[in-house]
Short mmCIF file of C-alpha atoms in Angstrom, two decimals:
data_model
loop_
_atom_site.label_atom_id
_atom_site.label_comp_id
_atom_site.label_asym_id
_atom_site.label_seq_id
_atom_site.Cartn_x
_atom_site.Cartn_y
_atom_site.Cartn_z
CA MET X 316 17.53 79.22 -32.64
CA LYS X 317 16.44 75.81 -31.09
CA ARG X 318 17.27 72.85 -32.96
CA THR X 319 17.03 68.87 -32.60
CA LEU X 320 19.95 66.84 -32.72
CA VAL X 321 20.99 63.23 -32.82
CA VAL X 322 23.77 62.91 -30.10
CA SER X 323 26.69 61.59 -31.72
CA ASN X 324 29.88 62.70 -29.91
CA PRO X 325 31.28 62.79 -26.64
CA THR X 326 30.91 66.67 -26.14
CA GLU X 327 27.26 66.33 -26.93
CA LEU X 328 26.68 63.61 -24.85
CA GLU X 329 28.29 65.30 -21.78
CA LYS X 330 26.24 68.24 -22.44
CA CYS X 331 22.83 66.10 -22.20
CA PHE X 332 23.97 64.70 -18.51
CA PRO X 333 22.68 67.24 -16.57
CA VAL X 334 19.23 66.96 -18.02
CA MET X 335 19.20 63.24 -18.13
CA LYS X 336 20.48 63.27 -14.49
CA GLU X 337 17.03 65.27 -13.71
CA LEU X 338 15.29 61.98 -14.55
CA ARG X 339 17.97 59.37 -13.31
CA PRO X 340 19.42 61.09 -10.25
CA HIS X 341 21.19 57.95 -9.24
CA LEU X 342 23.74 58.49 -12.29
CA THR X 343 27.15 59.75 -12.09
CA LEU X 344 28.69 61.03 -15.31
CA GLU X 345 31.08 57.94 -15.23
CA THR X 346 27.95 55.32 -14.93
CA TYR X 347 26.00 57.35 -17.68
CA LEU X 348 28.65 57.30 -20.21
CA SER X 349 29.49 53.51 -19.52
CA ILE X 350 25.76 52.72 -19.60
CA TYR X 351 25.49 54.85 -22.88
CA GLU X 352 28.60 52.94 -24.44
CA HIS X 353 27.02 49.67 -23.90
CA SER X 354 23.61 50.33 -24.88
CA LYS X 355 24.89 52.06 -28.13
CA LYS X 356 27.09 48.91 -28.92
CA ASN X 357 24.48 46.02 -28.02
CA ASP X 358 21.08 47.63 -28.69
CA SER X 359 21.54 50.77 -30.90
CA TYR X 360 20.51 53.31 -28.22
CA GLU X 361 20.16 56.81 -29.58
CA ILE X 362 19.96 60.10 -27.71
CA ILE X 363 18.19 62.60 -29.32
CA ALA X 364 18.44 66.46 -27.96
CA ILE X 365 16.72 69.39 -28.27
CA GLU X 366 19.28 72.37 -27.79
CA GLU X 367 19.05 76.29 -27.99
CA ASP X 368 21.81 78.88 -27.26
CA ASN X 369 24.45 76.11 -26.70
CA ASN X 370 21.97 74.59 -23.82
CA ILE X 371 20.21 71.14 -23.50
CA LEU X 372 16.47 71.28 -22.97
CA ALA X 373 15.44 68.38 -23.29
CA VAL X 374 16.34 64.52 -24.11
CA MET X 375 15.09 61.47 -25.25
CA GLY X 376 16.86 57.88 -25.37
CA TYR X 377 15.43 55.18 -27.43
CA ARG X 378 16.00 51.98 -29.14
CA ILE X 379 14.30 49.70 -32.00
CA LEU X 380 13.31 46.53 -30.26
CA TYR X 381 11.86 43.35 -31.57
CA ASP X 382 9.37 40.96 -29.50
CA TYR X 383 6.48 38.85 -30.02
CA VAL X 384 3.95 40.86 -28.81
CA ARG X 385 4.49 44.04 -30.71
CA GLY X 386 6.88 42.86 -33.60
CA LYS X 387 9.39 45.86 -34.49
CA HIS X 388 8.89 48.88 -32.20
CA VAL X 389 10.42 52.03 -30.93
CA TYR X 390 11.10 51.62 -27.19
CA ILE X 391 11.57 55.05 -25.48
CA ASP X 392 13.81 54.46 -22.35
CA ASP X 393 14.27 58.02 -21.43
CA LEU X 394 12.16 61.27 -22.01
CA VAL X 395 12.74 64.28 -19.96
CA SER X 396 12.65 68.25 -20.12
CA SER X 397 14.61 70.16 -18.03
CA GLU X 398 12.73 71.50 -15.04
CA LYS X 399 12.93 75.15 -16.09
CA PHE X 400 11.58 74.16 -19.61
CA ARG X 401 8.87 71.92 -18.70
CA SER X 402 5.35 72.57 -20.20
CA LYS X 403 6.65 74.18 -23.23
CA GLY X 404 6.05 71.26 -25.76
CA LEU X 405 9.37 69.92 -25.90
CA GLY X 406 8.48 66.43 -24.54
CA ALA X 407 5.75 66.39 -27.13
CA GLU X 408 8.09 67.58 -29.83
CA LEU X 409 10.37 64.70 -29.12
CA LEU X 410 7.78 62.28 -28.88
CA LYS X 411 6.57 63.43 -32.55
CA TYR X 412 10.10 62.87 -33.44
CA ALA X 413 10.04 59.10 -32.41
CA GLU X 414 6.88 58.70 -34.07
CA THR X 415 8.82 59.99 -37.14
CA ILE X 416 11.36 57.34 -36.54
CA ALA X 417 8.81 54.56 -36.29
CA LYS X 418 7.34 55.36 -39.50
CA GLU X 419 10.76 55.61 -41.14
CA GLN X 420 12.12 52.28 -39.77
CA LYS X 421 8.72 50.51 -40.55
CA CYS X 422 7.77 49.86 -37.00
CA SER X 423 4.43 48.80 -35.52
CA GLY X 424 4.28 51.21 -33.00
CA LEU X 425 6.00 52.75 -29.95
CA ARG X 426 6.23 51.90 -26.38
CA LEU X 427 7.48 53.28 -23.21
CA CYS X 428 7.06 52.76 -19.29
CA THR X 429 6.71 55.17 -16.49
CA GLY X 430 6.74 54.52 -12.69
CA LEU X 431 3.02 54.57 -11.14
CA GLU X 432 3.96 57.50 -8.68
CA ASN X 433 4.59 59.55 -12.09
CA GLU X 434 1.04 61.04 -12.06
CA ARG X 435 2.22 64.17 -14.13
CA GLY X 436 3.95 62.00 -16.87
CA MET X 437 0.96 59.63 -17.18
CA LYS X 438 -1.27 62.71 -17.55
CA PHE X 439 1.35 64.07 -20.15
CA TYR X 440 1.23 60.76 -22.10
CA ASP X 441 -2.49 60.54 -21.98
CA ARG X 442 -2.54 64.21 -23.49
CA ASN X 443 -0.52 63.02 -26.05
CA GLY X 444 -2.46 60.03 -27.57
CA TRP X 445 -0.65 57.20 -25.68
CA VAL X 446 -2.49 54.37 -24.13
CA LYS X 447 -2.04 52.56 -21.04
CA ARG X 448 -1.87 49.02 -21.91
CA ALA X 449 0.41 47.02 -19.43
CA VAL X 450 1.67 46.93 -15.59
CA ALA X 451 5.37 46.17 -15.54
CA TYR X 452 6.88 44.35 -12.80
CA ASN X 453 10.23 44.56 -11.46
CA LYS X 454 12.28 42.41 -8.95
CA LYS X 455 15.97 43.22 -7.74
CA ILE X 456 18.57 40.78 -7.59
#
């Protein structure tokens, strides 16, 4: 039976790593755990997972942010379904979960960024009612 869970312990967090690594292949388990620890402590970052038969099928990482453009909003950092479970509605299910969180937290909306090369992802967000509103810039130091 499929269930949605708020990741709340080290065992669940480690079970999510292989799916997260599909989105973030540069991560090692050590880096993943360290970033999670800091993000959870400093930004109240949460990971939501969809699990079935003790297997993680999809994960979403998000934070509640405040800024002058959007006010209080949900920012989705990470959203990925395992390759073998894509196109089964799991991503849409997690986006709906995020909408519920935004409503419960009285947020003005939701926000996320994706790479320009992620055409499949952009089509997915378009189909799910998201609107392209900005171009993000990045500069490595």
